[in-house]
mmCIF file of C-alpha atoms and ligand atoms in Angstrom:
data_model
loop_
_atom_site.group_PDB
_atom_site.id
_atom_site.type_symbol
_atom_site.label_atom_id
_atom_site.label_comp_id
_atom_site.label_asym_id
_atom_site.label_seq_id
_atom_site.Cartn_x
_atom_site.Cartn_y
_atom_site.Cartn_z
ATOM 1 C CA MET A 1 0.009 -0.001 0.034
ATOM 2 C CA GLN A 2 2.819 2.442 0.772
ATOM 3 C CA SER A 3 4.092 2.473 -2.862
ATOM 4 C CA LEU A 4 0.554 3.365 -4.012
ATOM 5 C CA ILE A 5 0.403 6.150 -1.467
ATOM 6 C CA ASP A 6 3.769 7.412 -2.676
ATOM 7 C CA GLN A 7 2.544 7.368 -6.242
ATOM 8 C CA ALA A 8 -0.694 9.157 -5.346
ATOM 9 C CA ALA A 9 1.101 11.709 -3.241
ATOM 10 C CA ARG A 10 3.377 12.590 -6.163
ATOM 11 C CA LEU A 11 0.432 13.038 -8.509
ATOM 12 C CA LEU A 12 -1.299 15.222 -5.923
ATOM 13 C CA ALA A 13 1.809 17.280 -5.288
ATOM 14 C CA GLN A 14 2.147 17.998 -8.984
ATOM 15 C CA SER A 15 -1.449 19.285 -9.246
ATOM 16 C CA SER A 16 -2.605 22.677 -8.241
ATOM 17 C CA ARG A 17 -6.320 22.012 -9.055
ATOM 18 C CA VAL A 18 -7.668 19.077 -7.103
ATOM 19 C CA ALA A 19 -11.227 17.813 -6.912
ATOM 20 C CA ILE A 20 -12.442 15.271 -4.394
ATOM 21 C CA LEU A 21 -15.586 13.076 -4.599
ATOM 22 C CA THR A 22 -16.626 11.403 -1.398
ATOM 23 C CA GLY A 23 -19.288 8.817 -0.477
ATOM 24 C CA ALA A 24 -20.617 7.053 2.596
ATOM 25 C CA GLY A 25 -17.346 5.166 3.251
ATOM 26 C CA MET A 26 -15.781 8.559 4.164
ATOM 27 C CA SER A 27 -17.906 8.705 7.293
ATOM 28 C CA ALA A 28 -17.845 4.978 8.134
ATOM 29 C CA GLU A 29 -15.064 5.405 10.718
ATOM 30 C CA SER A 30 -17.037 8.235 12.315
ATOM 31 C CA GLY A 31 -19.728 5.565 13.082
ATOM 32 C CA ILE A 32 -22.178 6.350 10.296
ATOM 33 C CA PRO A 33 -23.266 3.213 8.342
ATOM 34 C CA THR A 34 -22.767 3.067 4.590
ATOM 35 C CA PHE A 35 -25.739 2.226 2.316
ATOM 36 C CA ARG A 36 -24.590 -0.976 0.553
ATOM 37 C CA GLY A 37 -22.486 -3.858 1.758
ATOM 38 C CA PRO A 38 -22.844 -6.241 4.730
ATOM 39 C CA GLN A 39 -23.363 -3.532 7.386
ATOM 40 C CA GLY A 40 -25.156 -1.091 4.995
ATOM 41 C CA LEU A 41 -28.312 0.739 5.811
ATOM 42 C CA TRP A 42 -30.093 -0.825 2.842
ATOM 43 C CA ARG A 43 -29.630 -4.237 4.490
ATOM 44 C CA GLN A 44 -31.999 -3.111 7.288
ATOM 45 C CA PHE A 45 -34.311 -0.811 5.382
ATOM 46 C CA ARG A 46 -35.969 -0.907 1.973
ATOM 47 C CA PRO A 47 -34.986 2.173 0.006
ATOM 48 C CA GLU A 48 -38.279 2.259 -1.915
ATOM 49 C CA GLU A 49 -40.165 2.404 1.424
ATOM 50 C CA LEU A 50 -38.101 5.320 2.754
ATOM 51 C CA ALA A 51 -36.072 7.172 0.170
ATOM 52 C CA THR A 52 -38.385 7.948 -2.660
ATOM 53 C CA PRO A 53 -41.014 10.638 -3.261
ATOM 54 C CA GLU A 54 -43.676 7.955 -3.502
ATOM 55 C CA ALA A 55 -42.786 6.678 -0.004
ATOM 56 C CA PHE A 56 -43.061 10.214 1.373
ATOM 57 C CA ALA A 57 -46.473 10.745 -0.346
ATOM 58 C CA ARG A 58 -47.688 7.376 1.121
ATOM 59 C CA ASP A 59 -46.425 7.820 4.711
ATOM 60 C CA PRO A 60 -44.613 11.104 5.530
ATOM 61 C CA ARG A 61 -44.501 10.313 9.190
ATOM 62 C CA LEU A 62 -42.588 6.988 8.646
ATOM 63 C CA VAL A 63 -40.153 8.676 6.320
ATOM 64 C CA TRP A 64 -39.550 11.534 8.832
ATOM 65 C CA GLU A 65 -39.100 9.030 11.729
ATOM 66 C CA TRP A 66 -36.285 7.461 9.704
ATOM 67 C CA TYR A 67 -34.609 10.825 9.025
ATOM 68 C CA ALA A 68 -35.065 11.927 12.702
ATOM 69 C CA TRP A 69 -33.327 8.657 13.764
ATOM 70 C CA ARG A 70 -30.454 9.463 11.346
ATOM 71 C CA GLN A 71 -30.238 13.079 12.537
ATOM 72 C CA GLY A 72 -29.786 11.791 16.059
ATOM 73 C CA LEU A 73 -27.107 9.267 14.931
ATOM 74 C CA VAL A 74 -25.121 11.812 12.995
ATOM 75 C CA ALA A 75 -25.391 14.482 15.738
ATOM 76 C CA GLY A 76 -23.570 12.126 18.025
ATOM 77 C CA CYS A 77 -20.702 11.497 15.536
ATOM 78 C CA HIS A 78 -17.621 13.510 14.839
ATOM 79 C CA PRO A 79 -15.494 14.107 11.764
ATOM 80 C CA ASN A 80 -12.744 11.481 11.542
ATOM 81 C CA ALA A 81 -9.036 11.821 10.680
ATOM 82 C CA GLY A 82 -9.914 11.482 7.038
ATOM 83 C CA HIS A 83 -12.300 14.456 7.040
ATOM 84 C CA LEU A 84 -9.650 16.520 8.950
ATOM 85 C CA ALA A 85 -6.966 15.586 6.415
ATOM 86 C CA LEU A 86 -9.137 16.789 3.528
ATOM 87 C CA ALA A 87 -9.745 20.040 5.302
ATOM 88 C CA ARG A 88 -6.003 20.468 5.856
ATOM 89 C CA LEU A 89 -5.416 19.827 2.153
ATOM 90 C CA GLU A 90 -7.812 22.617 1.233
ATOM 91 C CA GLN A 91 -6.027 25.048 3.676
ATOM 92 C CA HIS A 92 -2.653 24.479 2.044
ATOM 93 C CA TRP A 93 -3.559 23.956 -1.606
ATOM 94 C CA PRO A 94 -4.173 26.514 -4.345
ATOM 95 C CA SER A 95 -7.530 24.970 -5.293
ATOM 96 C CA VAL A 96 -9.498 22.075 -3.807
ATOM 97 C CA ASP A 97 -13.193 21.452 -4.593
ATOM 98 C CA LEU A 98 -14.871 18.827 -2.443
ATOM 99 C CA ILE A 99 -17.957 17.201 -3.898
ATOM 100 C CA THR A 100 -19.839 14.917 -1.585
ATOM 101 C CA GLN A 101 -22.751 12.468 -1.904
ATOM 102 C CA ASN A 102 -23.015 12.463 1.863
ATOM 103 C CA VAL A 103 -25.780 14.318 3.666
ATOM 104 C CA ASP A 104 -24.167 14.250 7.103
ATOM 105 C CA GLY A 105 -22.307 17.662 7.022
ATOM 106 C CA LEU A 106 -19.150 16.222 8.451
ATOM 107 C CA HIS A 107 -16.877 17.769 5.802
ATOM 108 C CA SER A 108 -17.995 21.283 6.800
ATOM 109 C CA ARG A 109 -17.753 20.367 10.476
ATOM 110 C CA ALA A 110 -14.161 19.281 9.860
ATOM 111 C CA GLY A 111 -13.316 22.751 8.331
ATOM 112 C CA SER A 112 -13.666 22.160 4.565
ATOM 113 C CA THR A 113 -15.231 25.351 3.035
ATOM 114 C CA ARG A 114 -15.609 24.531 -0.700
ATOM 115 C CA VAL A 115 -18.090 21.718 -0.303
ATOM 116 C CA THR A 116 -20.727 20.822 -2.872
ATOM 117 C CA GLU A 117 -23.461 18.582 -1.358
ATOM 118 C CA LEU A 118 -24.902 16.578 -4.295
ATOM 119 C CA HIS A 119 -27.618 14.761 -2.405
ATOM 120 C CA GLY A 120 -28.687 17.444 0.072
ATOM 121 C CA ASN A 121 -28.296 17.789 3.806
ATOM 122 C CA LEU A 122 -29.770 15.763 6.660
ATOM 123 C CA PHE A 123 -30.185 18.900 8.842
ATOM 124 C CA GLN A 124 -32.211 20.840 6.267
ATOM 125 C CA ALA A 125 -35.870 20.606 5.255
ATOM 126 C CA ARG A 126 -37.839 22.031 2.330
ATOM 127 C CA CYS A 127 -41.424 23.200 2.076
ATOM 128 C CA VAL A 128 -43.174 21.024 -0.501
ATOM 129 C CA ALA A 129 -45.371 23.941 -1.600
ATOM 130 C CA GLU A 130 -42.918 26.914 -1.595
ATOM 131 C CA GLY A 131 -39.618 25.036 -2.182
ATOM 132 C CA THR A 132 -37.893 27.144 0.533
ATOM 133 C CA VAL A 133 -35.054 25.363 2.402
ATOM 134 C CA ARG A 134 -34.311 25.882 6.113
ATOM 135 C CA ASP A 135 -32.051 24.364 8.773
ATOM 136 C CA PHE A 136 -34.123 21.812 10.552
ATOM 137 C CA GLN A 137 -33.929 19.539 13.553
ATOM 138 C CA ALA A 138 -36.806 17.003 13.829
ATOM 139 C CA GLY A 139 -38.686 16.999 17.095
ATOM 140 C CA ASP A 140 -41.529 14.869 18.375
ATOM 141 C CA ASP A 141 -44.294 16.392 16.221
ATOM 142 C CA LEU A 142 -43.808 14.455 12.900
ATOM 143 C CA PRO A 143 -44.390 15.094 10.084
ATOM 144 C CA PRO A 144 -43.427 18.794 10.417
ATOM 145 C CA HIS A 145 -45.253 21.601 8.611
ATOM 146 C CA CYS A 146 -44.154 24.917 7.185
ATOM 147 C CA SER A 147 -45.766 28.152 8.431
ATOM 148 C CA CYS A 148 -47.697 28.159 5.176
ATOM 149 C CA GLY A 149 -49.488 24.938 6.292
ATOM 150 C CA ALA A 150 -47.836 22.598 3.714
ATOM 151 C CA LEU A 151 -45.616 19.667 4.699
ATOM 152 C CA LEU A 152 -41.904 19.983 5.220
ATOM 153 C CA ARG A 153 -39.824 17.220 3.614
ATOM 154 C CA PRO A 154 -36.187 16.286 4.206
ATOM 155 C CA HIS A 155 -33.892 18.301 1.819
ATOM 156 C CA ILE A 156 -32.428 15.119 0.422
ATOM 157 C CA VAL A 157 -32.339 13.839 -3.181
ATOM 158 C CA TRP A 158 -34.310 10.663 -3.231
ATOM 159 C CA PHE A 159 -34.167 7.938 -5.915
ATOM 160 C CA GLY A 160 -35.812 9.017 -9.152
ATOM 161 C CA GLU A 161 -35.474 12.713 -8.329
ATOM 162 C CA SER A 162 -33.286 15.075 -10.237
ATOM 163 C CA LEU A 163 -30.361 16.725 -8.521
ATOM 164 C CA ASN A 164 -30.323 20.530 -8.340
ATOM 165 C CA SER A 165 -28.959 21.584 -11.756
ATOM 166 C CA ARG A 166 -26.704 24.372 -10.370
ATOM 167 C CA VAL A 167 -25.171 21.900 -7.920
ATOM 168 C CA VAL A 168 -24.499 19.411 -10.740
ATOM 169 C CA GLU A 169 -22.983 22.151 -12.964
ATOM 170 C CA LYS A 170 -20.662 23.168 -10.200
ATOM 171 C CA ALA A 171 -19.572 19.562 -9.663
ATOM 172 C CA VAL A 172 -19.087 18.945 -13.391
ATOM 173 C CA ALA A 173 -17.015 22.173 -13.735
ATOM 174 C CA ALA A 174 -14.799 21.102 -10.803
ATOM 175 C CA VAL A 175 -14.006 17.624 -12.223
ATOM 176 C CA GLU A 176 -13.500 18.919 -15.760
ATOM 177 C CA GLU A 177 -11.078 21.573 -14.617
ATOM 178 C CA CYS A 178 -9.115 19.551 -12.063
ATOM 179 C CA GLN A 179 -5.814 17.842 -12.682
ATOM 180 C CA VAL A 180 -6.479 15.164 -10.082
ATOM 181 C CA LEU A 181 -9.758 13.734 -8.810
ATOM 182 C CA LEU A 182 -9.511 11.917 -5.556
ATOM 183 C CA VAL A 183 -12.469 9.423 -5.112
ATOM 184 C CA VAL A 184 -13.060 8.285 -1.530
ATOM 185 C CA GLY A 185 -15.484 5.796 -0.042
ATOM 186 C CA THR A 186 -18.120 5.479 -2.760
ATOM 187 C CA SER A 187 -19.281 2.384 -4.574
ATOM 188 C CA ALA A 188 -19.708 4.644 -7.578
ATOM 189 C CA LEU A 189 -23.011 2.938 -8.489
ATOM 190 C CA VAL A 190 -25.440 5.855 -8.204
ATOM 191 C CA THR A 191 -25.684 8.272 -11.067
ATOM 192 C CA PRO A 192 -25.052 11.089 -11.875
ATOM 193 C CA ALA A 193 -22.298 11.139 -9.122
ATOM 194 C CA ALA A 194 -20.839 7.962 -10.576
ATOM 195 C CA LEU A 195 -20.216 9.689 -13.884
ATOM 196 C CA LEU A 196 -17.960 12.291 -12.368
ATOM 197 C CA PRO A 197 -14.825 10.115 -12.368
ATOM 198 C CA VAL A 198 -15.512 9.225 -16.050
ATOM 199 C CA MET A 199 -15.788 12.931 -16.917
ATOM 200 C CA ALA A 200 -12.574 13.754 -15.016
ATOM 201 C CA ARG A 201 -10.609 11.078 -17.001
ATOM 202 C CA ARG A 202 -12.121 12.286 -20.283
ATOM 203 C CA SER A 203 -10.916 15.767 -19.470
ATOM 204 C CA GLY A 204 -7.359 14.452 -18.880
ATOM 205 C CA ALA A 205 -7.308 14.392 -15.089
ATOM 206 C CA GLU A 206 -5.725 11.547 -13.103
ATOM 207 C CA VAL A 207 -8.135 9.621 -10.860
ATOM 208 C CA LEU A 208 -6.987 8.419 -7.430
ATOM 209 C CA GLU A 209 -9.172 6.139 -5.253
ATOM 210 C CA VAL A 210 -9.207 5.389 -1.536
ATOM 211 C CA ASN A 211 -11.552 2.503 -0.618
ATOM 212 C CA PRO A 212 -10.987 -0.871 1.007
ATOM 213 C CA GLN A 213 -12.893 -2.534 -1.859
ATOM 214 C CA ALA A 214 -12.649 -2.400 -5.609
ATOM 215 C CA THR A 215 -15.519 -0.263 -7.118
ATOM 216 C CA ALA A 216 -16.965 0.766 -10.422
ATOM 217 C CA ALA A 217 -14.431 3.609 -10.456
ATOM 218 C CA SER A 218 -11.329 1.517 -9.763
ATOM 219 C CA GLU A 219 -10.499 0.752 -13.391
ATOM 220 C CA LEU A 220 -10.247 4.513 -14.060
ATOM 221 C CA ALA A 221 -7.702 5.019 -11.216
ATOM 222 C CA ALA A 222 -3.993 5.620 -11.704
ATOM 223 C CA ALA A 223 -3.621 4.545 -8.054
ATOM 224 C CA ALA A 224 -6.341 2.633 -6.153
ATOM 225 C CA ILE A 225 -5.305 2.571 -2.519
ATOM 226 C CA ARG A 226 -7.113 -0.283 -0.723
ATOM 227 C CA GLY A 227 -7.537 1.036 2.765
ATOM 228 C CA PRO A 228 -9.912 2.989 5.022
ATOM 229 C CA ALA A 229 -10.192 6.728 4.614
ATOM 230 C CA ALA A 230 -9.324 7.728 8.173
ATOM 231 C CA ARG A 231 -6.047 5.766 7.932
ATOM 232 C CA VAL A 232 -5.006 6.443 4.352
ATOM 233 C CA LEU A 233 -5.995 10.142 3.890
ATOM 234 C CA PRO A 234 -3.788 11.586 6.667
ATOM 235 C CA LEU A 235 -0.756 9.663 5.276
ATOM 236 C CA LEU A 236 -1.561 10.724 1.725
ATOM 237 C CA VAL A 237 -2.150 14.389 2.604
ATOM 238 C CA ASP A 238 0.887 14.694 4.854
ATOM 239 C CA GLN A 239 3.085 13.186 2.105
ATOM 240 C CA ALA A 240 1.722 15.452 -0.604
ATOM 241 C CA LEU A 241 2.160 18.525 1.665
ATOM 242 C CA ALA A 242 5.757 17.470 2.415
ATOM 243 C CA LEU A 243 6.489 17.030 -1.313
ATOM 244 C CA ARG A 244 5.195 20.537 -1.984
ATOM 245 C CA GLY A 245 7.348 21.861 0.881
ATOM 246 C CA ASP A 246 4.417 22.865 3.150
HETATM 247 C C1 LIG B 301 -14.939 2.763 2.806
HETATM 248 C C2 LIG B 301 -14.849 2.588 4.137
HETATM 249 C C3 LIG B 301 -13.852 3.269 4.798
HETATM 250 C C4 LIG B 301 -16.545 1.340 3.481
HETATM 251 N N1 LIG B 301 -13.058 4.165 4.034
HETATM 252 N N2 LIG B 301 -14.260 3.597 2.021
HETATM 253 C C5 LIG B 301 -34.047 2.783 -12.053
HETATM 254 C C6 LIG B 301 -35.112 3.402 -11.382
HETATM 255 C C7 LIG B 301 -35.020 4.744 -10.845
HETATM 256 C C8 LIG B 301 -33.829 5.424 -10.963
HETATM 257 C C9 LIG B 301 -32.822 4.800 -11.579
HETATM 258 C C10 LIG B 301 -32.909 3.588 -12.156
HETATM 259 N N3 LIG B 301 -31.715 3.165 -12.727
HETATM 260 C C11 LIG B 301 -30.821 4.209 -12.503
HETATM 261 C C12 LIG B 301 -31.486 5.189 -11.844
HETATM 262 C C13 LIG B 301 -30.825 6.503 -11.428
HETATM 263 C C14 LIG B 301 -30.552 6.430 -9.925
HETATM 264 C C15 LIG B 301 -29.432 5.432 -9.710
HETATM 265 O O1 LIG B 301 -28.242 5.711 -10.000
HETATM 266 N N4 LIG B 301 -29.715 4.260 -9.217
HETATM 267 C C16 LIG B 301 -28.696 3.195 -9.047
HETATM 268 C C17 LIG B 301 -28.854 2.503 -7.705
HETATM 269 C C18 LIG B 301 -28.834 2.254 -10.191
HETATM 270 N N5 LIG B 301 -30.178 7.789 -9.574
HETATM 271 C C19 LIG B 301 -31.090 8.655 -9.203
HETATM 272 O O2 LIG B 301 -32.266 8.357 -9.105
HETATM 273 C C20 LIG B 301 -30.600 10.047 -9.015
HETATM 274 N N6 LIG B 301 -31.386 10.904 -9.783
HETATM 275 C C21 LIG B 301 -31.400 10.866 -11.125
HETATM 276 O O3 LIG B 301 -30.602 10.142 -11.714
HETATM 277 O O4 LIG B 301 -32.278 11.726 -11.741
HETATM 278 C C22 LIG B 301 -32.528 11.487 -13.114
HETATM 279 C C23 LIG B 301 -33.439 10.240 -13.229
HETATM 280 C C24 LIG B 301 -34.757 10.270 -12.742
HETATM 281 C C25 LIG B 301 -35.584 9.224 -12.913
HETATM 282 C C26 LIG B 301 -35.145 7.976 -13.451
HETATM 283 C C27 LIG B 301 -33.807 7.937 -13.892
HETATM 284 C C28 LIG B 301 -32.965 9.058 -13.776
HETATM 285 C C29 LIG B 301 -30.784 10.448 -7.537
HETATM 286 C C30 LIG B 301 -29.826 9.664 -6.703
HETATM 287 C C31 LIG B 301 -30.132 10.053 -5.214
HETATM 288 C C32 LIG B 301 -29.330 9.100 -4.318
HETATM 289 N N7 LIG B 301 -29.811 9.157 -3.028
HETATM 290 C C33 LIG B 301 -29.209 8.329 -2.035
HETATM 291 C C34 LIG B 301 -30.169 8.194 -0.780
HETATM 292 C C35 LIG B 301 -30.535 9.446 -0.204
HETATM 293 C C36 LIG B 301 -31.411 9.102 0.931
HETATM 294 C C37 LIG B 301 -30.725 9.275 2.217
HETATM 295 O O5 LIG B 301 -29.552 9.511 2.357
HETATM 296 O O6 LIG B 301 -31.534 9.279 3.115
HETATM 297 O O7 LIG B 301 -27.964 8.820 -1.657
HETATM 298 S S1 LIG B 301 -28.945 6.668 -2.497
HETATM 299 C C38 LIG B 301 -27.481 6.442 -1.548
HETATM 300 O O8 LIG B 301 -26.492 6.096 -2.489
HETATM 301 C C39 LIG B 301 -27.176 7.817 -1.017
HETATM 302 C C40 LIG B 301 -25.684 7.943 -1.357
HETATM 303 O O9 LIG B 301 -25.319 9.320 -1.409
HETATM 304 C C41 LIG B 301 -25.669 7.213 -2.660
HETATM 305 C C42 LIG B 301 -24.258 6.784 -3.038
HETATM 306 O O10 LIG B 301 -23.842 5.776 -2.137
HETATM 307 P P1 LIG B 301 -22.315 5.737 -1.745
HETATM 308 O O11 LIG B 301 -21.896 6.943 -1.027
HETATM 309 O O12 LIG B 301 -21.480 5.357 -2.881
HETATM 310 O O13 LIG B 301 -22.345 4.594 -0.595
HETATM 311 P P2 LIG B 301 -22.325 2.994 -0.750
HETATM 312 O O14 LIG B 301 -22.856 2.435 0.489
HETATM 313 O O15 LIG B 301 -22.846 2.492 -2.009
HETATM 314 O O16 LIG B 301 -20.699 2.638 -0.810
HETATM 315 C C43 LIG B 301 -19.867 2.805 0.280
HETATM 316 C C44 LIG B 301 -18.389 2.646 -0.138
HETATM 317 O O17 LIG B 301 -17.594 2.906 0.947
HETATM 318 C C45 LIG B 301 -18.126 1.149 -0.578
HETATM 319 O O18 LIG B 301 -17.385 1.145 -1.764
HETATM 320 C C46 LIG B 301 -17.201 0.699 0.595
HETATM 321 O O19 LIG B 301 -16.256 -0.242 0.133
HETATM 322 C C47 LIG B 301 -16.560 1.960 1.005
HETATM 323 N N8 LIG B 301 -16.085 2.005 2.394
HETATM 324 N N9 LIG B 301 -15.849 1.689 4.548
HETATM 325 C C48 LIG B 301 -13.299 4.220 2.711
HETATM 326 N N10 LIG B 301 -13.583 3.179 6.080
#
C-alpha cells in the first residue's frame, strides 16, 4: 500500500487544481453506516419504502421518523481523521473542490469550506409547496409543517429525483477543470455522481481512489489505494504537503 500512497502523493503534489468526490465510506469510521455492503443501511431498510417521493407521499410520518433517527445518529458522531486531512489539504492547496454525496455535514464540521453537497443535507428541510429550504432538527411532532401549512420534507435527493442543476453544474465544472480527482469511499454505482470520475478522466485528469474494496471507479484510477479513509488520507495528505514543501 505504501508504494501506491507514494505514487498518489506525487500526483497530488504536481497538481494545483484538485477535486475530491466522497461517499458514505468517508464517514464509516465516524460511526455512520454506509448504504450498501454487509453492514449497510439498505440491508436493514428498503429504500423504496423510505427514500423515494412515493414513500413520502404514502407515509410522511414513517419517512420523517427514519430521518429523525439518522439526525440523532449523525449528531452524536464527529469528523474522523480523513475528514480533517481533507480540510487540511484545502487550507494548504491552491484549489480544492470537495464534492460529496454524503448528507451528514461532516466535511463542513471538519473545516472544509468549498463543499458541494450533491444529495442534500440531513439537517435541512424543504417546504413541499414553496420550495424554501431551512435548517431543521426534527422534534416529536412528525411530520413537520411549514408556516404556510404545507408539509416540510427532508432536503435530500431521493431515488428517481433530479439533482439541483446548479449543484450538478458546479460539480461537473470542478471535475472537468481539475488535474487530479480523488475518489473516496463510494461504490460509484449511483448516477449522476458515478459519472464524475468518467468525466474527469475524459478531461485528462488523473483519478486516485481510496477504498478498502474495488469499485466501479477503480478501473479509471491511476492509483487505487485499498484502505480505510481515516487511515489512508492523513498519510496521503501529509506526504503530498511534504513534497510541496508545506
Ligand atoms: C470505505 C470505508 C472506509 C466502506 N473508508 N471507504 C431505475 C429506477 C429509478 C432510478 C434509476 C434507475 N436506474 C438508474 C437510476 C438512477 C438512480 C441510480 O443511479 N440508481 C442506481 C442505484 C442504479 N439515480 C437517481 O435516481 C438520481 N437521480 C437521477 O438520476 O435523476 C434522473 C433520473 C430520474 C428518474 C429515473 C432515472 C434518472 C438520484 C440519486 C439520489 C441518491 N440518493 C441516495 C439516498 C438518499 C437518501 C438518504 O440519504 O436518506 O444517496 S442513494 C444512496 O447512495 C445515498 C448515497 O449518497 C448514494 C451513493 O452511495 P455511496 O456513497 O457510494 O455509498 P455505498 O454504501 O454504495 O458505498 C460505500 C463505499 O464505501 C463502498 O465502496 C465501501 O467499500 C466503502 N467503504 N468503509 C473508505 N472506512
